[in-house]
PDB file of C-alpha atoms in Angstrom:
ATOM      1  CA  MET A   1     -29.329  18.175  10.311  1.00  0.00           C
ATOM      2  CA  LEU A   2     -26.352  16.075  12.013  1.00  0.00           C
ATOM      3  CA  ASP A   3     -24.890  18.034  15.476  1.00  0.00           C
ATOM      4  CA  PHE A   4     -21.956  15.433  14.920  1.00  0.00           C
ATOM      5  CA  ASP A   5     -20.580  15.629  10.991  1.00  0.00           C
ATOM      6  CA  PRO A   6     -19.029  12.384  11.003  1.00  0.00           C
ATOM      7  CA  LEU A   7     -14.845  11.704  10.071  1.00  0.00           C
ATOM      8  CA  TYR A   8     -15.974   8.218   8.939  1.00  0.00           C
ATOM      9  CA  SER A   9     -19.030   6.075   9.467  1.00  0.00           C
ATOM     10  CA  THR A  10     -18.893   2.290   9.732  1.00  0.00           C
ATOM     11  CA  ALA A  11     -22.731   0.626   7.795  1.00  0.00           C
ATOM     12  CA  GLN A  12     -24.227  -2.375   9.206  1.00  0.00           C
ATOM     13  CA  ILE A  13     -23.890  -4.819   7.678  1.00  0.00           C
ATOM     14  CA  SER A  14     -27.187  -6.040   6.304  1.00  0.00           C
ATOM     15  CA  ALA A  15     -26.713  -2.761   4.898  1.00  0.00           C
ATOM     16  CA  ILE A  16     -23.659  -4.101   2.881  1.00  0.00           C
ATOM     17  CA  GLY A  17     -25.169  -7.512   2.496  1.00  0.00           C
ATOM     18  CA  GLN A  18     -28.203  -5.613   0.365  1.00  0.00           C
ATOM     19  CA  PHE A  19     -25.769  -3.492  -1.505  1.00  0.00           C
ATOM     20  CA  ILE A  20     -23.765  -6.176  -3.643  1.00  0.00           C
ATOM     21  CA  ASP A  21     -26.860  -8.073  -3.369  1.00  0.00           C
ATOM     22  CA  LYS A  22     -28.159  -5.048  -6.110  1.00  0.00           C
ATOM     23  CA  HIS A  23     -25.474  -5.059  -7.788  1.00  0.00           C
ATOM     24  CA  TYR A  24     -23.484  -8.770  -8.459  1.00  0.00           C
ATOM     25  CA  ALA A  25     -25.542 -11.816  -9.961  1.00  0.00           C
ATOM     26  CA  LEU A  26     -24.724 -13.539  -6.727  1.00  0.00           C
ATOM     27  CA  ALA A  27     -25.674 -16.988  -5.663  1.00  0.00           C
ATOM     28  CA  GLY A  28     -27.896 -15.409  -2.876  1.00  0.00           C
ATOM     29  CA  PRO A  29     -28.810 -15.398  -0.569  1.00  0.00           C
ATOM     30  CA  ILE A  30     -24.944 -13.684   0.335  1.00  0.00           C
ATOM     31  CA  HIS A  31     -23.580 -14.037   3.872  1.00  0.00           C
ATOM     32  CA  CYS A  32     -21.619 -11.264   5.609  1.00  0.00           C
ATOM     33  CA  ARG A  33     -19.334 -10.799   7.502  1.00  0.00           C
ATOM     34  CA  MET A  34     -16.369  -8.306   8.141  1.00  0.00           C
ATOM     35  CA  LEU A  35     -12.634  -8.843   8.369  1.00  0.00           C
ATOM     36  CA  HIS A  36     -11.676  -4.894   8.835  1.00  0.00           C
ATOM     37  CA  ARG A  37     -11.925  -1.804   9.898  1.00  0.00           C
ATOM     38  CA  GLY A  38      -8.862   1.122   8.958  1.00  0.00           C
ATOM     39  CA  LEU A  39      -7.954   2.363   6.411  1.00  0.00           C
ATOM     40  CA  ASN A  40     -10.616   0.901   4.260  1.00  0.00           C
ATOM     41  CA  ASP A  41     -13.249  -1.173   5.039  1.00  0.00           C
ATOM     42  CA  VAL A  42     -13.404  -4.788   4.233  1.00  0.00           C
ATOM     43  CA  TYR A  43     -15.491  -7.542   4.119  1.00  0.00           C
ATOM     44  CA  LEU A  44     -16.398 -11.471   3.119  1.00  0.00           C
ATOM     45  CA  VAL A  45     -19.000 -12.623   1.635  1.00  0.00           C
ATOM     46  CA  VAL A  46     -20.179 -16.060   1.253  1.00  0.00           C
ATOM     47  CA  GLY A  47     -21.921 -16.484  -1.377  1.00  0.00           C
ATOM     48  CA  SER A  48     -25.255 -19.776  -0.581  1.00  0.00           C
ATOM     49  CA  ASP A  49     -22.910 -21.360  -3.490  1.00  0.00           C
ATOM     50  CA  GLY A  50     -20.000 -21.496  -1.409  1.00  0.00           C
ATOM     51  CA  GLU A  51     -17.950 -19.228  -3.641  1.00  0.00           C
ATOM     52  CA  ARG A  52     -16.068 -16.452  -1.525  1.00  0.00           C
ATOM     53  CA  TYR A  53     -15.738 -13.332  -1.845  1.00  0.00           C
ATOM     54  CA  VAL A  54     -13.819 -10.007  -0.101  1.00  0.00           C
ATOM     55  CA  PHE A  55     -16.319  -6.453  -0.768  1.00  0.00           C
ATOM     56  CA  ARG A  56     -14.240  -3.587  -0.096  1.00  0.00           C
ATOM     57  CA  LEU A  57     -15.531  -0.151   0.931  1.00  0.00           C
ATOM     58  CA  SER A  58     -13.291   2.059   0.182  1.00  0.00           C
ATOM     59  CA  HIS A  59     -12.237   5.044   2.944  1.00  0.00           C
ATOM     60  CA  HIS A  60     -11.649   8.971   2.259  1.00  0.00           C
ATOM     61  CA  ARG A  61      -7.908   9.925   2.961  1.00  0.00           C
ATOM     62  CA  ALA A  62      -4.973  12.371   3.210  1.00  0.00           C
ATOM     63  CA  ARG A  63      -4.185  12.644  -0.583  1.00  0.00           C
ATOM     64  CA  GLY A  64      -7.648  12.072  -1.188  1.00  0.00           C
ATOM     65  CA  ARG A  65      -9.653  10.034  -2.774  1.00  0.00           C
ATOM     66  CA  ALA A  66      -9.935   6.347  -4.494  1.00  0.00           C
ATOM     67  CA  ASP A  67      -8.457   6.213  -7.399  1.00  0.00           C
ATOM     68  CA  VAL A  68     -10.726   2.576  -8.215  1.00  0.00           C
ATOM     69  CA  LYS A  69     -11.025   3.399 -11.552  1.00  0.00           C
ATOM     70  CA  THR A  70      -7.741   2.693 -12.502  1.00  0.00           C
ATOM     71  CA  GLU A  71      -6.441   0.159  -9.498  1.00  0.00           C
ATOM     72  CA  THR A  72      -9.240  -1.940 -10.719  1.00  0.00           C
ATOM     73  CA  ALA A  73      -8.160  -1.049 -14.597  1.00  0.00           C
ATOM     74  CA  PHE A  74      -4.957  -2.002 -14.404  1.00  0.00           C
ATOM     75  CA  LEU A  75      -5.978  -5.215 -11.988  1.00  0.00           C
ATOM     76  CA  THR A  76      -7.473  -6.007 -15.148  1.00  0.00           C
ATOM     77  CA  HIS A  77      -4.445  -6.209 -16.818  1.00  0.00           C
ATOM     78  CA  LEU A  78      -2.741  -7.642 -14.897  1.00  0.00           C
ATOM     79  CA  SER A  79      -4.788 -10.724 -14.617  1.00  0.00           C
ATOM     80  CA  GLN A  80      -5.710 -11.112 -18.555  1.00  0.00           C
ATOM     81  CA  ALA A  81      -2.000 -11.165 -18.507  1.00  0.00           C
ATOM     82  CA  GLY A  82      -1.544 -13.839 -16.484  1.00  0.00           C
ATOM     83  CA  VAL A  83      -0.171 -12.191 -13.442  1.00  0.00           C
ATOM     84  CA  PRO A  84      -1.643 -14.076 -10.155  1.00  0.00           C
ATOM     85  CA  VAL A  85      -3.640 -11.087  -9.122  1.00  0.00           C
ATOM     86  CA  ALA A  86      -7.458 -10.905  -6.724  1.00  0.00           C
ATOM     87  CA  ALA A  87      -8.950  -9.026  -9.864  1.00  0.00           C
ATOM     88  CA  PRO A  88     -12.508  -6.805  -9.450  1.00  0.00           C
ATOM     89  CA  ILE A  89     -15.452  -8.732  -9.731  1.00  0.00           C
ATOM     90  CA  PRO A  90     -17.777  -6.798 -12.702  1.00  0.00           C
ATOM     91  CA  THR A  91     -21.438  -5.894 -11.585  1.00  0.00           C
ATOM     92  CA  ARG A  92     -24.474  -6.939 -12.857  1.00  0.00           C
ATOM     93  CA  ASN A  93     -23.278  -3.926 -15.655  1.00  0.00           C
ATOM     94  CA  GLY A  94     -20.030  -5.007 -16.251  1.00  0.00           C
ATOM     95  CA  ALA A  95     -18.839  -1.912 -14.392  1.00  0.00           C
ATOM     96  CA  LEU A  96     -15.895  -3.302 -12.193  1.00  0.00           C
ATOM     97  CA  PHE A  97     -16.395  -1.102  -9.149  1.00  0.00           C
ATOM     98  CA  LEU A  98     -19.385   0.807  -7.237  1.00  0.00           C
ATOM     99  CA  GLN A  99     -20.021   4.555  -5.711  1.00  0.00           C
ATOM    100  CA  GLY A 100     -22.233   4.546  -2.025  1.00  0.00           C
ATOM    101  CA  HIS A 101     -23.201   6.813  -0.183  1.00  0.00           C
ATOM    102  CA  ALA A 102     -22.042   7.326   3.196  1.00  0.00           C
ATOM    103  CA  PRO A 103     -23.016  10.175   5.967  1.00  0.00           C
ATOM    104  CA  GLU A 104     -19.228  10.705   5.492  1.00  0.00           C
ATOM    105  CA  GLY A 105     -19.511  11.132   1.263  1.00  0.00           C
ATOM    106  CA  PRO A 106     -19.374   8.866  -0.737  1.00  0.00           C
ATOM    107  CA  ARG A 107     -17.096   5.874  -0.949  1.00  0.00           C
ATOM    108  CA  GLU A 108     -15.658   3.329  -3.594  1.00  0.00           C
ATOM    109  CA  GLY A 109     -16.644   0.065  -3.838  1.00  0.00           C
ATOM    110  CA  VAL A 110     -14.961  -3.052  -4.981  1.00  0.00           C
ATOM    111  CA  LEU A 111     -16.092  -7.136  -5.146  1.00  0.00           C
ATOM    112  CA  PHE A 112     -12.373  -9.401  -5.350  1.00  0.00           C
ATOM    113  CA  ARG A 113     -12.973 -13.508  -5.429  1.00  0.00           C
ATOM    114  CA  ALA A 114     -10.727 -14.365  -2.528  1.00  0.00           C
ATOM    115  CA  ILE A 115      -7.662 -15.934  -2.782  1.00  0.00           C
ATOM    116  CA  ASP A 116      -7.395 -19.356  -1.971  1.00  0.00           C
ATOM    117  CA  GLY A 117      -3.853 -20.384  -0.450  1.00  0.00           C
ATOM    118  CA  ARG A 118      -2.414 -19.771   2.359  1.00  0.00           C
ATOM    119  CA  GLY A 119      -1.242 -16.692   4.396  1.00  0.00           C
ATOM    120  CA  ILE A 120       2.683 -15.844   4.368  1.00  0.00           C
ATOM    121  CA  ASN A 121       5.039 -16.566   6.599  1.00  0.00           C
ATOM    122  CA  ALA A 122       7.882 -13.391   7.146  1.00  0.00           C
ATOM    123  CA  THR A 123      10.732 -15.930   7.967  1.00  0.00           C
ATOM    124  CA  ASP A 124       9.953 -18.497   4.666  1.00  0.00           C
ATOM    125  CA  ALA A 125      12.173 -17.339   2.401  1.00  0.00           C
ATOM    126  CA  GLY A 126      10.659 -19.367  -0.081  1.00  0.00           C
ATOM    127  CA  ASP A 127       7.666 -17.017   0.367  1.00  0.00           C
ATOM    128  CA  ALA A 128       9.495 -13.544   0.185  1.00  0.00           C
ATOM    129  CA  SER A 129      10.570 -15.317  -3.505  1.00  0.00           C
ATOM    130  CA  ALA A 130       6.978 -15.808  -4.089  1.00  0.00           C
ATOM    131  CA  ASN A 131       6.846 -12.367  -3.463  1.00  0.00           C
ATOM    132  CA  GLY A 132       9.328 -11.169  -5.614  1.00  0.00           C
ATOM    133  CA  ARG A 133       9.140 -13.078  -8.451  1.00  0.00           C
ATOM    134  CA  THR A 134       4.863 -11.870  -8.995  1.00  0.00           C
ATOM    135  CA  LEU A 135       6.072  -8.211  -7.884  1.00  0.00           C
ATOM    136  CA  ALA A 136       8.241  -8.771 -11.158  1.00  0.00           C
ATOM    137  CA  LEU A 137       5.656 -10.063 -13.357  1.00  0.00           C
ATOM    138  CA  MET A 138       3.394  -6.819 -12.440  1.00  0.00           C
ATOM    139  CA  HIS A 139       5.821  -5.061 -13.178  1.00  0.00           C
ATOM    140  CA  ASN A 140       7.031  -6.443 -16.870  1.00  0.00           C
ATOM    141  CA  ALA A 141       3.593  -6.350 -17.663  1.00  0.00           C
ATOM    142  CA  ALA A 142       2.673  -2.739 -16.611  1.00  0.00           C
ATOM    143  CA  GLN A 143       5.327  -2.311 -19.081  1.00  0.00           C
ATOM    144  CA  THR A 144       1.945  -2.205 -21.583  1.00  0.00           C
ATOM    145  CA  PHE A 145      -0.182  -0.402 -20.136  1.00  0.00           C
ATOM    146  CA  SER A 146      -1.594   2.173 -20.332  1.00  0.00           C
ATOM    147  CA  PRO A 147      -3.429   4.016 -17.259  1.00  0.00           C
ATOM    148  CA  ASP A 148      -6.374   6.438 -18.218  1.00  0.00           C
ATOM    149  CA  GLY A 149      -6.690   9.517 -15.572  1.00  0.00           C
ATOM    150  CA  ALA A 150      -5.076   7.315 -12.965  1.00  0.00           C
ATOM    151  CA  LEU A 151      -5.454  10.216 -10.039  1.00  0.00           C
ATOM    152  CA  TYR A 152      -1.750   8.721  -7.659  1.00  0.00           C
ATOM    153  CA  ARG A 153       1.673   9.966  -8.917  1.00  0.00           C
ATOM    154  CA  LEU A 154       3.964   7.950  -6.390  1.00  0.00           C
ATOM    155  CA  ASP A 155       6.754  10.963  -6.588  1.00  0.00           C
ATOM    156  CA  LEU A 156       8.794  12.247  -3.545  1.00  0.00           C
ATOM    157  CA  GLU A 157       6.494  15.384  -3.606  1.00  0.00           C
ATOM    158  CA  HIS A 158       3.279  12.025  -2.847  1.00  0.00           C
ATOM    159  CA  LEU A 159       6.327   9.665  -0.888  1.00  0.00           C
ATOM    160  CA  LEU A 160       7.822  12.326   1.210  1.00  0.00           C
ATOM    161  CA  HIS A 161       7.205  15.974   1.153  1.00  0.00           C
ATOM    162  CA  ARG A 162       3.283  16.297   1.585  1.00  0.00           C
ATOM    163  CA  PRO A 163       3.405  13.055   4.411  1.00  0.00           C
ATOM    164  CA  LEU A 164       5.662  15.252   5.796  1.00  0.00           C
ATOM    165  CA  THR A 165       3.792  18.118   6.587  1.00  0.00           C
ATOM    166  CA  ARG A 166       0.736  16.557   7.472  1.00  0.00           C
ATOM    167  CA  ILE A 167       3.625  15.531  10.357  1.00  0.00           C
ATOM    168  CA  CYS A 168       4.239  18.645  11.385  1.00  0.00           C
ATOM    169  CA  ASP A 169       0.474  19.799  10.898  1.00  0.00           C
ATOM    170  CA  SER A 170      -1.281  17.043  13.557  1.00  0.00           C
ATOM    171  CA  GLY A 171       0.282  18.117  16.326  1.00  0.00           C
ATOM    172  CA  ILE A 172       2.143  14.697  17.023  1.00  0.00           C
ATOM    173  CA  VAL A 173       5.941  15.685  17.197  1.00  0.00           C
ATOM    174  CA  GLU A 174       6.154  18.538  20.242  1.00  0.00           C
ATOM    175  CA  ASP A 175       9.539  18.192  20.704  1.00  0.00           C
ATOM    176  CA  THR A 176      10.998  20.976  17.845  1.00  0.00           C
ATOM    177  CA  ALA A 177      14.657  18.746  17.896  1.00  0.00           C
ATOM    178  CA  VAL A 178      12.573  15.725  16.303  1.00  0.00           C
ATOM    179  CA  LEU A 179      10.783  17.952  14.210  1.00  0.00           C
ATOM    180  CA  ARG A 180      14.089  19.424  13.196  1.00  0.00           C
ATOM    181  CA  ASP A 181      15.477  15.659  12.424  1.00  0.00           C
ATOM    182  CA  LEU A 182      12.652  14.597  10.480  1.00  0.00           C
ATOM    183  CA  GLU A 183      12.895  17.703   8.048  1.00  0.00           C
ATOM    184  CA  ASP A 184      16.674  17.291   8.005  1.00  0.00           C
ATOM    185  CA  ILE A 185      16.702  13.499   7.196  1.00  0.00           C
ATOM    186  CA  ALA A 186      13.738  14.185   4.765  1.00  0.00           C
ATOM    187  CA  THR A 187      15.251  17.605   3.672  1.00  0.00           C
ATOM    188  CA  ARG A 188      18.915  14.853   2.161  1.00  0.00           C
ATOM    189  CA  THR A 189      16.534  11.050   1.405  1.00  0.00           C
ATOM    190  CA  GLY A 190      15.198  13.761  -1.111  1.00  0.00           C
ATOM    191  CA  LYS A 191      18.446  15.525  -2.369  1.00  0.00           C
ATOM    192  CA  ALA A 192      19.989  12.335  -2.750  1.00  0.00           C
ATOM    193  CA  ILE A 193      17.273  10.204  -4.437  1.00  0.00           C
ATOM    194  CA  GLU A 194      16.599  12.545  -6.938  1.00  0.00           C
ATOM    195  CA  ALA A 195      20.684  13.542  -7.472  1.00  0.00           C
ATOM    196  CA  PHE A 196      20.143   9.355  -9.408  1.00  0.00           C
ATOM    197  CA  ASP A 197      19.648   9.987 -13.121  1.00  0.00           C
ATOM    198  CA  THR A 198      18.076   7.111 -14.620  1.00  0.00           C
ATOM    199  CA  LEU A 199      15.084   5.756 -11.835  1.00  0.00           C
ATOM    200  CA  THR A 200      13.062   3.301 -13.432  1.00  0.00           C
ATOM    201  CA  TRP A 201       9.725   4.474 -13.787  1.00  0.00           C
ATOM    202  CA  THR A 202       6.448   1.925 -13.821  1.00  0.00           C
ATOM    203  CA  TYR A 203       3.065   0.852 -12.815  1.00  0.00           C
ATOM    204  CA  CYS A 204       3.169  -0.281  -8.329  1.00  0.00           C
ATOM    205  CA  HIS A 205       1.653  -2.012  -6.324  1.00  0.00           C
ATOM    206  CA  GLY A 206       2.594   0.424  -3.207  1.00  0.00           C
ATOM    207  CA  ASP A 207       2.400  -1.571  -0.963  1.00  0.00           C
ATOM    208  CA  CYS A 208       4.187  -4.821  -1.514  1.00  0.00           C
ATOM    209  CA  HIS A 209       5.585  -5.463   2.572  1.00  0.00           C
ATOM    210  CA  GLY A 210       5.284  -9.294   1.933  1.00  0.00           C
ATOM    211  CA  PHE A 211       1.692  -9.611   3.354  1.00  0.00           C
ATOM    212  CA  ASN A 212      -0.516  -8.284   0.700  1.00  0.00           C
ATOM    213  CA  ALA A 213      -0.856 -12.100  -1.064  1.00  0.00           C
ATOM    214  CA  ARG A 214      -1.951 -15.964   0.029  1.00  0.00           C
ATOM    215  CA  ILE A 215       0.805 -18.373  -1.921  1.00  0.00           C
ATOM    216  CA  ASN A 216      -1.798 -20.375  -4.064  1.00  0.00           C
ATOM    217  CA  ASP A 217      -1.013 -24.475  -3.471  1.00  0.00           C
ATOM    218  CA  ALA A 218       1.655 -23.788  -6.896  1.00  0.00           C
ATOM    219  CA  GLY A 219       4.095 -21.924  -5.294  1.00  0.00           C
ATOM    220  CA  GLU A 220       3.371 -18.770  -6.550  1.00  0.00           C
ATOM    221  CA  ALA A 221       2.529 -15.578  -4.191  1.00  0.00           C
ATOM    222  CA  VAL A 222      -1.243 -14.074  -5.413  1.00  0.00           C
ATOM    223  CA  PHE A 223      -1.130 -10.162  -5.180  1.00  0.00           C
ATOM    224  CA  PHE A 224      -4.010  -8.106  -3.180  1.00  0.00           C
ATOM    225  CA  ASP A 225      -4.480  -4.424  -2.392  1.00  0.00           C
ATOM    226  CA  PHE A 226      -3.415  -2.266  -4.491  1.00  0.00           C
ATOM    227  CA  ASP A 227      -5.080  -0.153  -2.412  1.00  0.00           C
ATOM    228  CA  ASP A 228      -1.703   2.276  -3.156  1.00  0.00           C
ATOM    229  CA  SER A 229      -0.705   1.443  -6.757  1.00  0.00           C
ATOM    230  CA  GLY A 230      -0.310   4.180  -9.303  1.00  0.00           C
ATOM    231  CA  LEU A 231       2.715   5.444 -11.594  1.00  0.00           C
ATOM    232  CA  GLY A 232       6.158   5.864  -9.891  1.00  0.00           C
ATOM    233  CA  TYR A 233       9.783   4.827  -9.315  1.00  0.00           C
ATOM    234  CA  LEU A 234      10.177   1.046  -9.490  1.00  0.00           C
ATOM    235  CA  ALA A 235      12.732   1.654  -7.050  1.00  0.00           C
ATOM    236  CA  TYR A 236      10.162   2.383  -4.587  1.00  0.00           C
ATOM    237  CA  ASP A 237       7.994  -0.758  -4.744  1.00  0.00           C
ATOM    238  CA  LEU A 238      10.845  -2.569  -4.685  1.00  0.00           C
ATOM    239  CA  SER A 239      12.277  -0.338  -0.812  1.00  0.00           C
ATOM    240  CA  VAL A 240       8.848  -1.797   0.205  1.00  0.00           C
ATOM    241  CA  PHE A 241       9.609  -4.323   1.445  1.00  0.00           C
ATOM    242  CA  LEU A 242      12.884  -4.485   2.428  1.00  0.00           C
ATOM    243  CA  TRP A 243      10.976  -1.154   4.670  1.00  0.00           C
ATOM    244  CA  ALA A 244       9.480  -4.502   6.386  1.00  0.00           C
ATOM    245  CA  LYS A 245      12.111  -5.767   6.997  1.00  0.00           C
ATOM    246  CA  VAL A 246      14.079  -3.863   8.936  1.00  0.00           C
ATOM    247  CA  SER A 247      11.585  -1.036  10.400  1.00  0.00           C
ATOM    248  CA  PHE A 248      10.172  -0.982  14.104  1.00  0.00           C
ATOM    249  CA  GLY A 249      13.059  -3.598  15.321  1.00  0.00           C
ATOM    250  CA  ARG A 250      12.504  -6.663  12.662  1.00  0.00           C
ATOM    251  CA  LYS A 251      16.070  -7.671  11.579  1.00  0.00           C
ATOM    252  CA  LEU A 252      15.241 -10.145   8.648  1.00  0.00           C
ATOM    253  CA  THR A 253      17.560  -8.953   5.281  1.00  0.00           C
ATOM    254  CA  GLY A 254      17.950 -12.744   4.910  1.00  0.00           C
ATOM    255  CA  MET A 255      14.605 -12.051   3.106  1.00  0.00           C
ATOM    256  CA  TRP A 256      14.983  -8.721   1.510  1.00  0.00           C
ATOM    257  CA  GLU A 257      17.604 -10.930   0.065  1.00  0.00           C
ATOM    258  CA  ALA A 258      15.269 -13.808  -1.084  1.00  0.00           C
ATOM    259  CA  PHE A 259      13.031 -11.371  -1.777  1.00  0.00           C
ATOM    260  CA  ILE A 260      15.265  -9.519  -4.358  1.00  0.00           C
ATOM    261  CA  ASP A 261      16.667 -13.310  -5.987  1.00  0.00           C
ATOM    262  CA  GLY A 262      13.281 -14.397  -7.055  1.00  0.00           C
ATOM    263  CA  TYR A 263      12.561 -10.419  -8.851  1.00  0.00           C
ATOM    264  CA  ARG A 264      15.850 -11.144 -10.420  1.00  0.00           C
ATOM    265  CA  ALA A 265      14.555 -14.509 -11.635  1.00  0.00           C
ATOM    266  CA  VAL A 266      12.167 -13.289 -13.820  1.00  0.00           C
ATOM    267  CA  ARG A 267      13.211  -9.325 -14.337  1.00  0.00           C
ATOM    268  CA  PRO A 268      16.989  -7.445 -13.965  1.00  0.00           C
ATOM    269  CA  ILE A 269      17.251  -4.800 -11.579  1.00  0.00           C
ATOM    270  CA  THR A 270      19.816  -2.190 -12.287  1.00  0.00           C
ATOM    271  CA  PRO A 271      21.646  -0.861  -9.879  1.00  0.00           C
ATOM    272  CA  GLN A 272      20.988   2.760  -9.530  1.00  0.00           C
ATOM    273  CA  ASP A 273      17.119   1.840  -8.700  1.00  0.00           C
ATOM    274  CA  PHE A 274      19.133  -1.732  -6.412  1.00  0.00           C
ATOM    275  CA  GLU A 275      20.696   1.437  -4.928  1.00  0.00           C
ATOM    276  CA  ALA A 276      17.567   4.437  -5.252  1.00  0.00           C
ATOM    277  CA  ALA A 277      15.675   0.991  -3.169  1.00  0.00           C
ATOM    278  CA  HIS A 278      17.498   1.248   0.174  1.00  0.00           C
ATOM    279  CA  ARG A 279      16.997   5.230  -0.124  1.00  0.00           C
ATOM    280  CA  PHE A 280      13.400   4.583  -0.493  1.00  0.00           C
ATOM    281  CA  VAL A 281      13.259   2.608   3.001  1.00  0.00           C
ATOM    282  CA  ILE A 282      12.746   6.388   4.937  1.00  0.00           C
ATOM    283  CA  VAL A 283      10.602   7.280   2.342  1.00  0.00           C
ATOM    284  CA  ARG A 284       8.136   4.450   2.647  1.00  0.00           C
ATOM    285  CA  HIS A 285       8.552   5.276   6.872  1.00  0.00           C
ATOM    286  CA  PHE A 286       7.702   8.820   6.237  1.00  0.00           C
ATOM    287  CA  TRP A 287       4.404   7.963   3.694  1.00  0.00           C
ATOM    288  CA  LEU A 288       3.171   5.452   6.801  1.00  0.00           C
ATOM    289  CA  MET A 289       3.967   8.417   9.481  1.00  0.00           C
ATOM    290  CA  GLY A 290       2.343  11.151   6.908  1.00  0.00           C
ATOM    291  CA  GLU A 291      -1.000   8.293   6.901  1.00  0.00           C
ATOM    292  CA  TYR A 292      -1.181   7.928  10.332  1.00  0.00           C
ATOM    293  CA  ALA A 293      -0.673  11.646  10.806  1.00  0.00           C
ATOM    294  CA  SER A 294      -3.543  13.073   8.925  1.00  0.00           C
ATOM    295  CA  ARG A 295      -5.747  10.222  10.616  1.00  0.00           C
ATOM    296  CA  ALA A 296      -5.271  11.406  14.870  1.00  0.00           C
ATOM    297  CA  GLN A 297      -8.713  12.914  14.717  1.00  0.00           C
ATOM    298  CA  GLU A 298     -10.134   9.776  13.778  1.00  0.00           C
ATOM    299  CA  TRP A 299      -8.354   7.589  15.865  1.00  0.00           C
ATOM    300  CA  GLY A 300      -6.526   9.446  18.361  1.00  0.00           C
ATOM    301  CA  SER A 301      -3.206  11.168  19.560  1.00  0.00           C
ATOM    302  CA  GLU A 302      -2.591   8.170  21.742  1.00  0.00           C
ATOM    303  CA  ALA A 303      -2.879   5.559  18.920  1.00  0.00           C
ATOM    304  CA  VAL A 304      -0.939   7.506  16.204  1.00  0.00           C
ATOM    305  CA  GLY A 305       1.789   9.392  18.843  1.00  0.00           C
ATOM    306  CA  TRP A 306       4.571   6.219  17.846  1.00  0.00           C
ATOM    307  CA  ILE A 307       5.337   8.920  15.666  1.00  0.00           C
ATOM    308  CA  ALA A 308       7.083  11.007  17.324  1.00  0.00           C
ATOM    309  CA  ARG A 309       9.866   8.077  18.105  1.00  0.00           C
ATOM    310  CA  GLU A 310      10.705   7.763  14.628  1.00  0.00           C
ATOM    311  CA  ALA A 311      13.758   9.855  14.017  1.00  0.00           C
ATOM    312  CA  ASN A 312      15.908   7.258  15.720  1.00  0.00           C
ATOM    313  CA  PHE A 313      14.810   4.529  13.394  1.00  0.00           C
ATOM    314  CA  LEU A 314      15.462   6.650  10.482  1.00  0.00           C
ATOM    315  CA  LYS A 315      18.971   8.161  12.255  1.00  0.00           C
ATOM    316  CA  THR A 316      20.286   4.998  12.218  1.00  0.00           C
ATOM    317  CA  TRP A 317      19.355   3.777   9.003  1.00  0.00           C
ATOM    318  CA  GLU A 318      21.018   6.548   7.326  1.00  0.00           C
ATOM    319  CA  THR A 319      23.367   6.256   9.576  1.00  0.00           C
ATOM    320  CA  ASP A 320      24.009   2.382   8.501  1.00  0.00           C
ATOM    321  CA  GLN A 321      23.468   2.817   5.203  1.00  0.00           C
ATOM    322  CA  PHE A 322      24.709   6.060   3.503  1.00  0.00           C
ATOM    323  CA  VAL A 323      27.382   6.499   6.357  1.00  0.00           C
ATOM    324  CA  ASP A 324      29.114   4.029   7.743  1.00  0.00           C
ATOM    325  CA  ARG A 325      28.325   1.221   4.753  1.00  0.00           C
ATOM    326  CA  LEU A 326      27.678  -1.900   7.218  1.00  0.00           C
ATOM    327  CA  PHE A 327      24.995  -3.615   4.990  1.00  0.00           C
TER     328      PHE A 327
END
């Protein structure tokens, strides 16, 4: 019996290696090292033949358990349709994901082949366009994907309302006037999005901010990190890229234009979806704040204190976009 039950444990590298060796037919002995610890734990795995892989160990999040069943099925569907993505590698028994036991409870693991190519340049219009093209290819392929028992629905409840509740419940925002601002902005944004009557629904990547990809030798953006994927608004999937170019003081709207041009070279965007994408920038920011607010006990209040300062960005975006129409 532990005196202090863990919220989040970090596995020893040797245990990760043993787990992979037990379940996957890789050329051994394998070598592992941690790449990233955070919303998920990510490891580089190298076989004795030099083949490189990435192993992702999911972490329990406020939204609930990881929907790796639907995620890996979607990635396999995309790969078979010729969309450039990092598809999961089956286990010895043909499973696309596994579940292991950690002190805090079960955690899901997926092994991917490492993507060749270079990282994304945030100010390269060609890279932005490549991201747009791959997202359009993904949305085309999603039309023939039928998720079986998907856990996530990227609707306003998931993306806006529950995150706002997490922010309020966390105690991070102590200024009642700021809380009222956040609540008012969320209410106005939700009503404005609900007023659109023909928004497109599709299976979304959910986190296409421009850096969940690598550029291969053919100039394609190869997507990875579908951990936040699910059925939802196409406009939201577009908006994540725009949000990444204008949030936290960034002024890279030219990259948004290149992204949209790349998308439209493959697939059209309806006027309502394009207009709504600007509204969803606010939704995306609330989603991120809610994710961080839900980690306050794990990461500490100082690590997530920036949330209390974000009302200004949201109010400015709202005013510029939907009042003065400067953009």
